[in-house]
Coordinates of C-alpha atoms in Angstrom, one line a residue:
M1 CA 59.5 -40.7 -94.4
P2 CA 63.1 -40.2 -95.3
G3 CA 65.3 -41.3 -92.5
A4 CA 62.4 -42.7 -90.5
K5 CA 62.6 -46.1 -88.9
N6 CA 60.8 -48.9 -90.7
Y7 CA 58.4 -50.4 -88.3
L8 CA 58.4 -54.0 -89.6
G9 CA 57.1 -53.1 -93.1
L10 CA 54.3 -50.5 -92.8
T11 CA 51.8 -51.2 -95.6
P12 CA 51.5 -48.4 -98.1
G13 CA 48.2 -47.4 -96.5
A14 CA 49.7 -47.4 -93.0
Q15 CA 52.7 -45.3 -94.3
R16 CA 50.3 -42.8 -95.7
I17 CA 48.3 -42.7 -92.4
V18 CA 51.4 -42.3 -90.2
A19 CA 52.9 -39.6 -92.5
R20 CA 49.7 -37.6 -92.5
C21 CA 49.4 -38.0 -88.7
R22 CA 52.9 -36.6 -88.2
A23 CA 52.1 -33.7 -90.5
M24 CA 48.9 -32.8 -88.7
A25 CA 50.4 -33.1 -85.3
M26 CA 53.4 -31.0 -86.2
A27 CA 51.2 -28.3 -87.7
T28 CA 48.5 -28.1 -85.0
A29 CA 49.2 -30.1 -81.9
S30 CA 50.2 -28.4 -78.6
P31 CA 52.8 -30.1 -76.4
E32 CA 50.0 -31.5 -74.2
D33 CA 48.1 -33.1 -77.1
S34 CA 48.4 -36.9 -77.7
W35 CA 49.5 -37.8 -81.3
S36 CA 47.4 -40.9 -80.9
A37 CA 44.3 -38.8 -81.3
F38 CA 45.6 -37.4 -84.5
L39 CA 46.3 -41.0 -85.6
V40 CA 42.6 -41.7 -85.1
L41 CA 41.8 -38.8 -87.3
T42 CA 44.1 -39.9 -90.1
L43 CA 42.7 -43.5 -89.9
L44 CA 39.2 -42.1 -90.4
L45 CA 40.4 -40.0 -93.4
D46 CA 41.7 -43.1 -95.1
E47 CA 39.4 -45.7 -96.6
S48 CA 40.6 -48.8 -94.7
L49 CA 39.4 -51.7 -92.6
A50 CA 40.0 -49.6 -89.4
S51 CA 37.9 -46.6 -90.6
A52 CA 35.1 -49.0 -91.6
A53 CA 35.2 -50.7 -88.2
L54 CA 35.1 -47.3 -86.4
A55 CA 32.2 -46.0 -88.5
R56 CA 30.1 -49.0 -87.4
F57 CA 30.4 -47.6 -83.8
G58 CA 29.6 -44.1 -84.8
I59 CA 33.2 -42.9 -84.5
T60 CA 33.4 -40.7 -87.6
L61 CA 34.9 -37.3 -88.7
E62 CA 31.7 -35.6 -87.4
W63 CA 32.3 -37.3 -84.0
L64 CA 35.8 -35.9 -83.9
A65 CA 34.7 -32.4 -85.1
Q66 CA 32.5 -32.2 -82.0
G67 CA 35.6 -32.3 -79.8
S68 CA 35.3 -35.9 -78.7
L69 CA 39.1 -36.3 -78.7
G70 CA 40.0 -32.7 -77.9
A71 CA 39.9 -29.2 -79.4
S72 CA 43.1 -29.5 -81.4
V73 CA 41.9 -32.7 -83.2
A74 CA 38.5 -31.1 -83.8
E75 CA 40.2 -28.1 -85.4
A76 CA 42.4 -30.4 -87.5
T77 CA 39.4 -32.4 -88.6
I78 CA 37.7 -29.3 -89.9
D79 CA 40.9 -28.2 -91.7
S80 CA 42.1 -31.6 -92.7
D81 CA 42.1 -30.9 -96.5
G82 CA 44.8 -28.2 -96.0
I83 CA 47.5 -30.3 -94.3
S84 CA 50.4 -31.6 -96.3
F85 CA 52.2 -34.9 -95.6
E86 CA 54.7 -37.3 -97.1
T87 CA 55.7 -40.9 -97.2
D88 CA 59.1 -42.3 -98.2
D89 CA 58.7 -41.4 -101.9
T90 CA 55.6 -39.2 -102.2
V91 CA 54.7 -35.7 -100.9
Y92 CA 50.9 -35.2 -100.4
T93 CA 49.8 -31.6 -100.2
G94 CA 46.4 -30.1 -99.6
D95 CA 45.2 -27.0 -101.5
G96 CA 47.5 -24.1 -100.9
C97 CA 49.6 -26.0 -98.4
Q98 CA 53.4 -26.3 -98.4
P99 CA 55.0 -29.7 -97.9
I100 CA 56.2 -30.7 -94.5
P101 CA 60.0 -30.4 -94.0
K102 CA 61.7 -33.7 -95.0
S103 CA 64.0 -33.5 -92.0
H104 CA 61.4 -35.0 -89.7
S105 CA 61.9 -38.6 -88.8
A106 CA 60.7 -41.1 -86.3
I107 CA 63.5 -40.0 -84.0
D108 CA 61.5 -36.8 -83.5
D109 CA 58.3 -38.6 -82.5
P110 CA 57.0 -38.2 -78.9
I111 CA 57.6 -41.2 -76.8
H112 CA 53.9 -42.1 -76.6
F113 CA 53.6 -42.1 -80.4
T114 CA 56.7 -44.4 -80.6
C115 CA 55.0 -46.8 -78.2
V116 CA 51.9 -46.9 -80.5
L117 CA 54.0 -47.8 -83.5
D118 CA 56.1 -50.4 -81.5
R119 CA 52.9 -52.0 -80.3
A120 CA 51.5 -52.2 -83.8
T121 CA 54.7 -53.9 -84.9
E122 CA 54.4 -56.4 -82.1
L123 CA 50.8 -57.2 -83.0
T124 CA 51.9 -57.9 -86.6
R125 CA 54.7 -60.2 -85.4
R126 CA 52.1 -62.1 -83.3
G127 CA 50.0 -62.8 -86.4
F128 CA 47.4 -60.1 -86.4
G129 CA 47.8 -59.4 -90.1
D130 CA 50.2 -61.0 -92.5
G131 CA 50.9 -58.2 -95.0
G132 CA 52.8 -55.8 -92.7
V133 CA 51.7 -53.3 -90.2
S134 CA 48.2 -52.3 -91.3
S135 CA 45.6 -49.7 -90.3
A136 CA 44.0 -52.3 -88.2
N137 CA 47.2 -52.9 -86.2
L138 CA 47.6 -49.1 -85.7
L139 CA 44.0 -48.9 -84.4
L140 CA 44.5 -51.7 -81.9
A141 CA 47.8 -50.3 -80.8
I142 CA 46.1 -46.9 -80.0
L143 CA 43.5 -48.6 -77.8
E144 CA 46.1 -50.7 -76.0
T145 CA 48.5 -47.8 -75.2
D146 CA 46.2 -44.8 -74.7
E147 CA 43.8 -45.2 -71.8
S148 CA 42.0 -41.9 -72.4
I149 CA 41.1 -42.8 -76.0
R150 CA 40.1 -46.3 -74.9
E151 CA 37.7 -44.9 -72.4
R152 CA 36.1 -42.4 -74.9
F153 CA 35.7 -45.2 -77.5
A154 CA 34.1 -47.4 -74.9
K155 CA 31.3 -44.8 -74.3
T156 CA 30.2 -45.4 -77.9
G157 CA 30.3 -49.2 -77.4
A158 CA 33.6 -49.5 -79.2
T159 CA 35.4 -51.5 -76.5
L160 CA 38.7 -53.2 -77.3
E161 CA 37.1 -56.6 -77.4
R162 CA 34.4 -55.5 -79.9
I163 CA 37.0 -53.7 -82.1
V164 CA 39.1 -56.9 -82.2
A165 CA 36.1 -58.9 -83.2
E166 CA 35.3 -56.4 -86.0
L167 CA 38.8 -56.4 -87.4
Y168 CA 39.8 -60.1 -86.9
P169 CA 36.7 -62.2 -86.6
D170 CA 38.5 -65.4 -87.3
Q171 CA 41.2 -64.8 -84.7
T172 CA 38.7 -64.1 -81.8
Q173 CA 37.6 -67.7 -81.9
A174 CA 39.5 -70.1 -79.6
Q175 CA 42.0 -72.1 -81.5
P176 CA 43.6 -75.4 -80.2
P177 CA 47.3 -75.0 -79.3
L178 CA 49.9 -76.2 -81.8
P179 CA 52.1 -79.0 -80.6
I180 CA 55.8 -78.1 -80.4
D181 CA 58.4 -80.9 -80.6
E182 CA 61.5 -78.8 -79.8
G183 CA 62.2 -76.2 -77.2
L184 CA 62.4 -72.5 -78.2
S185 CA 65.6 -70.5 -78.0
F186 CA 65.7 -66.8 -78.2
A187 CA 68.8 -64.8 -79.1
L188 CA 69.9 -61.5 -80.6
N189 CA 69.7 -61.4 -84.3
S190 CA 72.1 -59.7 -86.7
E191 CA 70.5 -56.3 -86.2
N192 CA 70.7 -56.5 -82.4
V193 CA 66.9 -56.6 -82.2
V194 CA 65.3 -57.5 -78.9
V195 CA 65.7 -60.9 -77.3
D196 CA 62.9 -62.4 -75.3
P197 CA 62.5 -60.1 -72.2
A198 CA 61.4 -63.1 -70.0
R199 CA 64.8 -64.7 -70.8
L200 CA 66.6 -61.6 -69.8
A201 CA 64.7 -61.5 -66.5
V202 CA 66.0 -65.0 -65.6
N203 CA 69.5 -65.2 -67.1
D204 CA 70.6 -61.5 -67.5
A205 CA 69.4 -60.0 -64.3
P206 CA 72.7 -57.9 -64.0
V207 CA 71.8 -56.1 -67.2
L208 CA 68.4 -55.2 -65.8
R209 CA 70.1 -54.0 -62.6
V210 CA 72.3 -51.7 -64.6
L211 CA 69.3 -50.2 -66.4
D212 CA 67.4 -49.8 -63.1
A213 CA 70.3 -48.1 -61.4
N214 CA 71.0 -45.7 -64.2
L215 CA 67.3 -44.8 -64.6
N216 CA 67.3 -43.8 -61.0
R217 CA 70.5 -41.8 -61.3
A218 CA 69.3 -39.9 -64.4
R219 CA 65.9 -39.1 -62.8
E220 CA 67.6 -37.9 -59.6
G221 CA 70.1 -35.7 -61.5
L222 CA 67.4 -34.1 -63.7
R223 CA 65.4 -33.3 -60.6
V224 CA 68.4 -31.5 -59.0
L225 CA 68.9 -29.5 -62.2
E226 CA 65.2 -28.7 -62.5
D227 CA 65.2 -27.4 -58.9
F228 CA 68.2 -25.1 -59.6
A229 CA 66.4 -23.6 -62.7
R230 CA 63.1 -23.3 -60.8
F231 CA 64.0 -22.1 -57.4
L232 CA 67.4 -20.5 -57.7
A233 CA 67.5 -19.1 -61.3
N234 CA 63.8 -18.4 -61.3
D235 CA 63.7 -19.5 -65.0
G236 CA 60.4 -21.1 -65.8
N237 CA 61.4 -22.0 -69.4
A238 CA 64.5 -23.9 -68.4
S239 CA 62.7 -25.6 -65.5
S240 CA 59.9 -26.7 -67.9
Q241 CA 62.5 -28.1 -70.3
L242 CA 64.2 -30.1 -67.6
K243 CA 60.9 -31.3 -66.3
A244 CA 59.9 -32.5 -69.8
L245 CA 63.2 -34.4 -70.1
R246 CA 62.6 -36.1 -66.8
H247 CA 59.0 -37.1 -67.7
E248 CA 60.1 -38.4 -71.1
L249 CA 62.7 -40.5 -69.4
V250 CA 60.1 -42.0 -67.1
A251 CA 57.7 -42.6 -70.0
S252 CA 60.4 -44.4 -72.0
E253 CA 60.5 -47.2 -69.4
I254 CA 57.5 -48.7 -71.1
L255 CA 60.0 -49.9 -73.8
L256 CA 61.7 -52.1 -71.2
R257 CA 58.5 -53.9 -70.2
R258 CA 57.5 -57.3 -71.3
P259 CA 55.1 -57.2 -74.3
A260 CA 51.7 -58.5 -73.3
K261 CA 49.1 -60.4 -75.3
I262 CA 46.6 -58.5 -77.3
G263 CA 44.1 -56.7 -75.0
E264 CA 46.4 -56.8 -72.0
D265 CA 48.3 -54.0 -70.4
Y266 CA 52.1 -54.0 -70.3
S267 CA 53.5 -55.8 -67.3
T268 CA 55.5 -54.1 -64.5
S269 CA 59.0 -53.0 -65.5
E270 CA 61.4 -56.0 -65.4
T271 CA 64.2 -53.6 -64.2
V272 CA 62.5 -52.9 -60.8
S273 CA 62.0 -56.6 -60.1
Q274 CA 65.8 -57.0 -60.3
R275 CA 66.6 -54.2 -58.0
N276 CA 68.9 -55.2 -55.1
T277 CA 70.0 -52.1 -53.2
I278 CA 71.1 -54.0 -50.1
G279 CA 73.4 -56.3 -52.1
D280 CA 74.9 -53.6 -54.2
V281 CA 78.6 -53.3 -53.5
G282 CA 78.7 -49.8 -55.0
T283 CA 76.6 -48.2 -52.2
S284 CA 79.5 -48.2 -49.9
I285 CA 82.1 -46.8 -52.4
T286 CA 82.4 -43.0 -52.2
T287 CA 85.0 -40.3 -53.0
S288 CA 85.8 -37.1 -51.2
S289 CA 84.5 -35.0 -54.1
E290 CA 81.1 -36.6 -53.8
Q291 CA 80.7 -35.4 -50.2
T292 CA 81.2 -31.7 -50.8
R293 CA 80.0 -28.9 -53.1
S294 CA 81.6 -25.5 -52.8
S295 CA 79.3 -23.6 -55.1
L296 CA 76.1 -23.8 -57.2
Q297 CA 78.3 -24.2 -60.2
D298 CA 79.6 -27.4 -58.7
V299 CA 76.1 -28.7 -58.1
V300 CA 75.1 -28.0 -61.7
I301 CA 78.2 -29.5 -63.3
A302 CA 78.1 -32.6 -61.1
N303 CA 74.5 -33.4 -61.8
S304 CA 74.8 -32.6 -65.5
R305 CA 77.6 -35.1 -65.7
R306 CA 75.6 -37.6 -63.6
V307 CA 72.7 -37.4 -66.0
Q308 CA 74.8 -37.7 -69.2
E309 CA 76.8 -40.6 -67.9
S310 CA 73.7 -42.4 -66.8
L311 CA 72.0 -41.9 -70.2
R312 CA 75.1 -43.2 -72.0
S313 CA 75.0 -46.4 -69.9
L314 CA 71.3 -46.7 -70.5
E315 CA 71.9 -46.3 -74.3
E316 CA 74.6 -49.0 -74.4
F317 CA 73.0 -51.7 -72.1
G318 CA 69.6 -50.8 -73.5
K319 CA 70.7 -52.2 -76.9
L320 CA 70.5 -55.7 -75.3
V321 CA 66.8 -55.2 -74.5
S322 CA 65.2 -52.7 -76.9
V323 CA 66.6 -50.8 -79.8
E324 CA 63.9 -48.2 -79.5
F325 CA 64.8 -47.6 -75.8
S326 CA 68.5 -47.2 -76.7
S327 CA 67.7 -44.7 -79.4
T328 CA 65.5 -42.7 -77.1
M329 CA 68.3 -42.6 -74.5
K330 CA 70.7 -41.3 -77.1
Q331 CA 68.4 -38.4 -78.1
L332 CA 67.7 -37.5 -74.5
R333 CA 71.5 -37.4 -73.9
Y334 CA 72.0 -35.0 -76.8
R335 CA 69.2 -32.8 -75.4
T336 CA 70.9 -32.7 -71.9
Y337 CA 74.0 -31.2 -73.6
T338 CA 71.9 -28.3 -74.7
A339 CA 70.2 -28.0 -71.3
E340 CA 73.7 -27.9 -69.6
K341 CA 74.7 -25.1 -71.9
T342 CA 71.6 -23.1 -70.9
L343 CA 72.3 -23.6 -67.2
H344 CA 76.0 -22.7 -67.7
Q345 CA 74.9 -19.4 -69.3
M346 CA 72.7 -18.7 -66.3
L347 CA 75.7 -19.3 -64.0
T348 CA 78.1 -17.1 -65.9
A349 CA 75.5 -14.3 -66.6
N350 CA 74.5 -13.8 -63.0
S351 CA 77.0 -12.6 -60.5
C352 CA 74.8 -14.0 -57.7
F353 CA 75.8 -17.5 -58.8
R354 CA 79.5 -16.9 -58.7
D355 CA 81.9 -18.2 -56.0
E356 CA 82.9 -15.0 -54.3
T357 CA 81.7 -14.8 -50.7
S358 CA 82.3 -12.4 -47.9
F359 CA 81.1 -12.7 -44.4
V360 CA 80.1 -10.0 -41.9
D361 CA 78.9 -11.2 -38.5
G362 CA 78.6 -14.7 -39.9
Q363 CA 76.4 -13.5 -42.8
S364 CA 77.2 -14.0 -46.5
L365 CA 77.3 -10.7 -48.4
A366 CA 77.1 -12.7 -51.6
A367 CA 73.8 -14.3 -50.3
E368 CA 72.4 -10.8 -49.7
S369 CA 73.5 -9.7 -53.2
R370 CA 72.1 -12.9 -54.6
I371 CA 68.6 -12.1 -53.3
S372 CA 68.5 -8.4 -54.4
T373 CA 70.0 -9.0 -57.9
S374 CA 67.8 -12.0 -58.6
T375 CA 64.8 -10.2 -57.4
T376 CA 65.6 -7.2 -59.6
R377 CA 65.9 -9.1 -62.8
T378 CA 62.9 -11.3 -62.0
T379 CA 60.9 -8.1 -61.5
F380 CA 61.8 -6.9 -65.0
K381 CA 60.9 -10.3 -66.5
S382 CA 57.6 -10.2 -64.7
R383 CA 56.9 -6.8 -66.0
L384 CA 57.8 -8.0 -69.5
Q385 CA 55.3 -10.8 -69.1
A386 CA 52.6 -8.4 -68.1
A387 CA 53.5 -5.8 -70.8
T388 CA 51.1 -5.3 -73.8
V389 CA 52.5 -2.4 -75.9
Y390 CA 56.2 -2.2 -76.9
V391 CA 57.1 0.9 -78.9
L392 CA 60.3 1.4 -81.0
I393 CA 61.5 4.9 -81.3
T394 CA 63.4 6.0 -84.4
E395 CA 63.6 9.7 -85.0
S396 CA 63.4 9.6 -88.8
M397 CA 60.0 7.9 -88.6
C398 CA 58.6 10.3 -86.1
R399 CA 56.0 12.9 -87.3
L400 CA 56.5 15.0 -84.2
P401 CA 59.8 15.9 -82.5
W402 CA 61.2 12.7 -81.0
K403 CA 61.2 13.9 -77.4
Q404 CA 57.5 14.8 -77.7
V405 CA 56.8 11.4 -79.2
V406 CA 58.5 9.7 -76.2
E407 CA 56.5 11.7 -73.7
D408 CA 53.2 11.2 -75.5
V409 CA 53.8 7.4 -75.9
L410 CA 54.7 7.1 -72.2
A411 CA 51.6 9.1 -71.2
G412 CA 49.5 6.8 -73.4
G413 CA 50.6 3.8 -71.3
A414 CA 53.4 2.2 -73.3
D415 CA 55.0 -0.6 -71.2
V416 CA 58.3 -0.8 -73.0
L417 CA 60.3 1.7 -75.2
Q418 CA 63.2 0.7 -77.4
L419 CA 65.7 3.3 -78.8
R420 CA 66.5 2.1 -82.3
E421 CA 69.0 4.5 -84.0
K422 CA 71.5 3.3 -86.5
N423 CA 73.1 6.6 -87.7
L424 CA 73.9 8.5 -84.5
T425 CA 77.4 8.9 -83.2
D426 CA 78.1 7.1 -80.0
R427 CA 78.0 10.3 -77.9
D428 CA 74.7 11.4 -79.4
L429 CA 73.3 7.9 -79.0
L430 CA 74.3 7.8 -75.3
R431 CA 72.9 11.3 -74.6
R432 CA 69.6 10.3 -76.2
A433 CA 69.5 7.0 -74.3
V434 CA 70.1 8.7 -71.0
W435 CA 67.2 11.1 -71.6
I436 CA 64.8 8.3 -72.5
A437 CA 66.0 6.2 -69.6
D438 CA 65.1 9.0 -67.2
A439 CA 61.7 9.5 -68.9
C440 CA 60.9 5.8 -68.6
R441 CA 61.8 5.7 -65.0
E442 CA 59.4 8.5 -64.2
R443 CA 56.6 6.6 -65.9
N444 CA 57.7 3.2 -64.6
A445 CA 58.2 1.9 -68.1
I446 CA 61.0 -0.5 -69.3
F447 CA 63.7 1.0 -71.5
I448 CA 65.6 -1.1 -74.0
V449 CA 68.5 -0.1 -76.3
N450 CA 68.7 -1.7 -79.7
D451 CA 72.0 -3.7 -80.4
R452 CA 74.3 -1.7 -78.2
A453 CA 74.9 -3.4 -74.8
D454 CA 77.6 -0.9 -73.9
I455 CA 75.1 2.0 -74.4
A456 CA 72.5 0.1 -72.4
V457 CA 74.9 -0.1 -69.4
A458 CA 76.2 3.4 -69.7
S459 CA 72.7 4.9 -69.9
G460 CA 71.2 2.9 -67.1
A461 CA 68.7 1.2 -69.5
H462 CA 66.9 -1.9 -68.4
G463 CA 68.4 -4.0 -71.1
V464 CA 69.4 -4.5 -74.7
H465 CA 67.7 -6.0 -77.8
V466 CA 69.8 -7.9 -80.3
G467 CA 69.2 -9.3 -83.8
Q468 CA 70.3 -12.5 -85.4
D469 CA 73.4 -10.8 -86.8
E470 CA 74.4 -8.9 -83.7
L471 CA 75.8 -10.0 -80.3
T472 CA 74.6 -13.4 -79.0
V473 CA 72.7 -13.5 -75.7
S474 CA 75.7 -14.8 -73.8
E475 CA 78.0 -12.2 -75.4
A476 CA 75.6 -9.4 -74.4
R477 CA 75.4 -10.6 -70.9
R478 CA 79.2 -10.3 -70.5
I479 CA 78.7 -6.6 -71.0
L480 CA 75.4 -6.0 -69.2
K481 CA 74.9 -5.8 -65.5
P482 CA 73.4 -8.9 -63.9
E483 CA 69.9 -7.3 -63.5
Q484 CA 69.6 -6.2 -67.1
V485 CA 67.6 -8.2 -69.6
V486 CA 68.3 -9.3 -73.1
G487 CA 65.7 -9.6 -76.0
V488 CA 66.3 -11.3 -79.3
S489 CA 64.7 -10.8 -82.8
T490 CA 63.5 -14.1 -84.2
H491 CA 62.1 -14.9 -87.6
S492 CA 61.3 -18.7 -87.3
L493 CA 60.3 -21.1 -84.7
S494 CA 63.8 -22.6 -84.7
Q495 CA 65.3 -19.2 -83.9
A496 CA 62.7 -18.7 -81.1
R497 CA 63.7 -22.1 -79.6
T498 CA 67.3 -21.2 -79.8
A499 CA 66.7 -17.9 -78.1
V500 CA 64.9 -19.7 -75.2
L501 CA 67.8 -22.2 -74.9
D502 CA 70.2 -19.3 -74.8
A503 CA 68.3 -17.9 -71.9
A504 CA 66.9 -14.7 -73.6
D505 CA 64.5 -12.8 -71.4
Y506 CA 62.0 -12.1 -74.2
I507 CA 61.9 -12.3 -78.0
G508 CA 60.5 -10.4 -80.9
V509 CA 58.6 -12.5 -83.4
G510 CA 58.2 -11.5 -87.0
P511 CA 58.0 -9.8 -89.3
T512 CA 54.3 -10.4 -89.0
F513 CA 53.3 -8.0 -91.9
P514 CA 55.3 -5.9 -94.3
S515 CA 56.7 -2.8 -92.6
Q516 CA 58.5 0.4 -93.2
T517 CA 61.5 -0.3 -90.9
K518 CA 62.9 -3.5 -92.5
S519 CA 62.9 -5.2 -95.9
F520 CA 62.2 -9.0 -95.9
E521 CA 61.7 -11.3 -98.9
E522 CA 59.4 -13.6 -96.9
F523 CA 57.0 -12.9 -94.0
P524 CA 56.5 -15.8 -91.6
G525 CA 53.4 -13.8 -90.5
L526 CA 50.6 -15.2 -88.4
T527 CA 51.8 -18.8 -89.0
L528 CA 54.8 -18.1 -86.9
V529 CA 52.8 -16.2 -84.3
R530 CA 50.5 -19.3 -83.9
A531 CA 53.5 -21.6 -83.7
V532 CA 55.2 -19.5 -81.0
A533 CA 52.0 -19.1 -79.1
S534 CA 51.6 -22.9 -78.8
E535 CA 55.2 -23.5 -77.6
I536 CA 57.2 -20.5 -76.3
K537 CA 56.6 -19.6 -72.6
I538 CA 58.9 -16.6 -72.1
P539 CA 57.5 -13.1 -73.1
W540 CA 57.3 -12.6 -76.8
F541 CA 56.1 -9.7 -79.0
P542 CA 54.9 -9.9 -82.6
I543 CA 56.5 -7.1 -84.6
G544 CA 56.4 -5.8 -88.2
G545 CA 53.7 -3.8 -89.9
I546 CA 51.3 -4.1 -87.0
T547 CA 48.3 -1.7 -87.1
L548 CA 45.1 -1.2 -85.1
E549 CA 43.3 -3.0 -87.8
S550 CA 45.4 -6.2 -87.5
V551 CA 45.1 -6.5 -83.7
S552 CA 42.1 -8.8 -83.9
D553 CA 44.0 -11.2 -86.2
L554 CA 46.9 -11.2 -83.8
I555 CA 44.8 -11.9 -80.8
A556 CA 43.1 -14.8 -82.7
A557 CA 46.6 -16.2 -83.5
G558 CA 47.4 -16.3 -79.8
T559 CA 49.1 -13.1 -78.7
S560 CA 48.3 -10.5 -76.1
R561 CA 51.1 -8.2 -76.9
V562 CA 52.4 -6.1 -79.8
A563 CA 55.6 -4.3 -80.7
V564 CA 54.9 -1.3 -83.0
T565 CA 56.8 1.5 -84.7
S566 CA 55.3 3.4 -87.6
A567 CA 51.6 2.9 -86.5
V568 CA 52.5 5.0 -83.4
V569 CA 55.4 7.3 -84.0
N570 CA 54.2 8.3 -87.5
S571 CA 51.0 9.6 -86.0
D572 CA 50.4 13.2 -84.9
Q573 CA 48.7 11.7 -81.8
P574 CA 51.1 8.9 -80.7
G575 CA 49.7 8.8 -77.1
S576 CA 46.2 8.2 -78.4
I577 CA 47.3 5.4 -80.7
V578 CA 49.0 3.6 -77.8
R579 CA 45.9 4.0 -75.7
E580 CA 43.8 2.5 -78.5
F581 CA 46.2 -0.4 -78.9
R582 CA 45.9 -1.1 -75.1
K583 CA 42.1 -0.9 -75.3
Q584 CA 41.8 -3.3 -78.2
L585 CA 44.3 -5.8 -76.8
S586 CA 42.5 -5.8 -73.5
R587 CA 39.0 -6.0 -75.0
L588 CA 39.8 -8.7 -77.6
A589 CA 41.9 -10.8 -75.2
S590 CA 39.0 -10.9 -72.7
V591 CA 36.6 -11.9 -75.5
N592 CA 38.9 -14.7 -76.6
T593 CA 39.4 -16.1 -73.1

């Protein structure tokens, strides 16, 4: 693929298999799925030595379709004709399928998939195939790096040893060792590609000690940041992202391990074997700033810097051991910059994290405020997570008087109301917002003002909703009270991810279908709904042209909530329509679970 790393000359067939695997995994895999399972699928879809060997053990497309390697792979097996993919110079597209974006490269691959490709390359270097990395090399690499797949294959009789015998019958026979007249010498080549790790372990122990120390520092710093996001900021999404960074860092250590012979596991990390904490002169060197932290902000800043500096050191010294490891560290470092931005926005947006402290009878008033403020906003976020029906109120679309619509909708059980008016004067908009805020409080519903953070504050609303062209999340928070929430309209998975990183409390996703409120040339539709359902953890509401008839499709795509306008407010019985939405969402969601 354009920009992708060349793994020691993938054969044309292997290029096609890997490209198709990437396309399928990107289109259908959840974050928990192993791309190795999708690689098995694409091996079977290709007429190759590997697919023939697997077939002899009963490992076929039918076997995959039964869920033998997971539900996502089974679904992809059934829909395999509709997935598009590409190699360096060719785009392959199934019927009615759009090509995969060319911006994807090997740098975006999950670490476990990178390990498979690296192992396939190593096998090729060791003489298992002389025409480049082949489908057979890819199959062996899967079995050597993925214990779960290896165990499932073994149940069919397809053990690693038997697969090797099928693929390379000549090389499974014992061969006499070749005499060597001269000693071997390993060194870095012109591309800085790996030297022999065994030589490093003997002669370059200090390099391995540097890597070990910085792996420890980075892991520890990420854990501190994760704990802040989890226990102090109560932000599950940020905590999840930091946890993922920490786990990917741990997983990347496999790239520093000595390559084993075919059929063997990787050896223990060479870095740990060189650890010498007692003899480390740096353990006794400290500065005064290391001993104290005056605020939560100090903790976040110090540990963000600690992680980034460690990753930079890992990137530079890692080049002496593994180019792949160094590249992974570089990408992790870039991602920590984004994570730091998210944490900084949490700090500035919440007054409970600021430095002001007052004491009465030895007790911190700021601590008391921190508890109450955090609890209030957390309560709103929990209510958004449990919400199912979100109704937007625009007078021009109401069949009944707007006040009657609000009262009927609340009586029908709407969880969230948004006031969306573009043509009222500020005074009229504020008066209307105050009236709806009071009505929502009486019914214990959440009230949101569209676009206007100032009106949300003045009216006592629970928060504001902004679009892609309005205030950003951080800008809105400068106006809002700490306990108020911010929602964002998103029209692509990229925008949804950005909203999460910006610490939005919820997002709108759409337009799902053509609607009367906004005009769009393209509709991301259910495709976007499915993508968001598989990845986004904060509350999200599909919006745009939603009707009672489309609820079943939305539930099947992965949602349990809807945001609606015309289907409710344009009715002469808006309360009944809300009740029917709630009924269908509850019934269909229970069926799907």
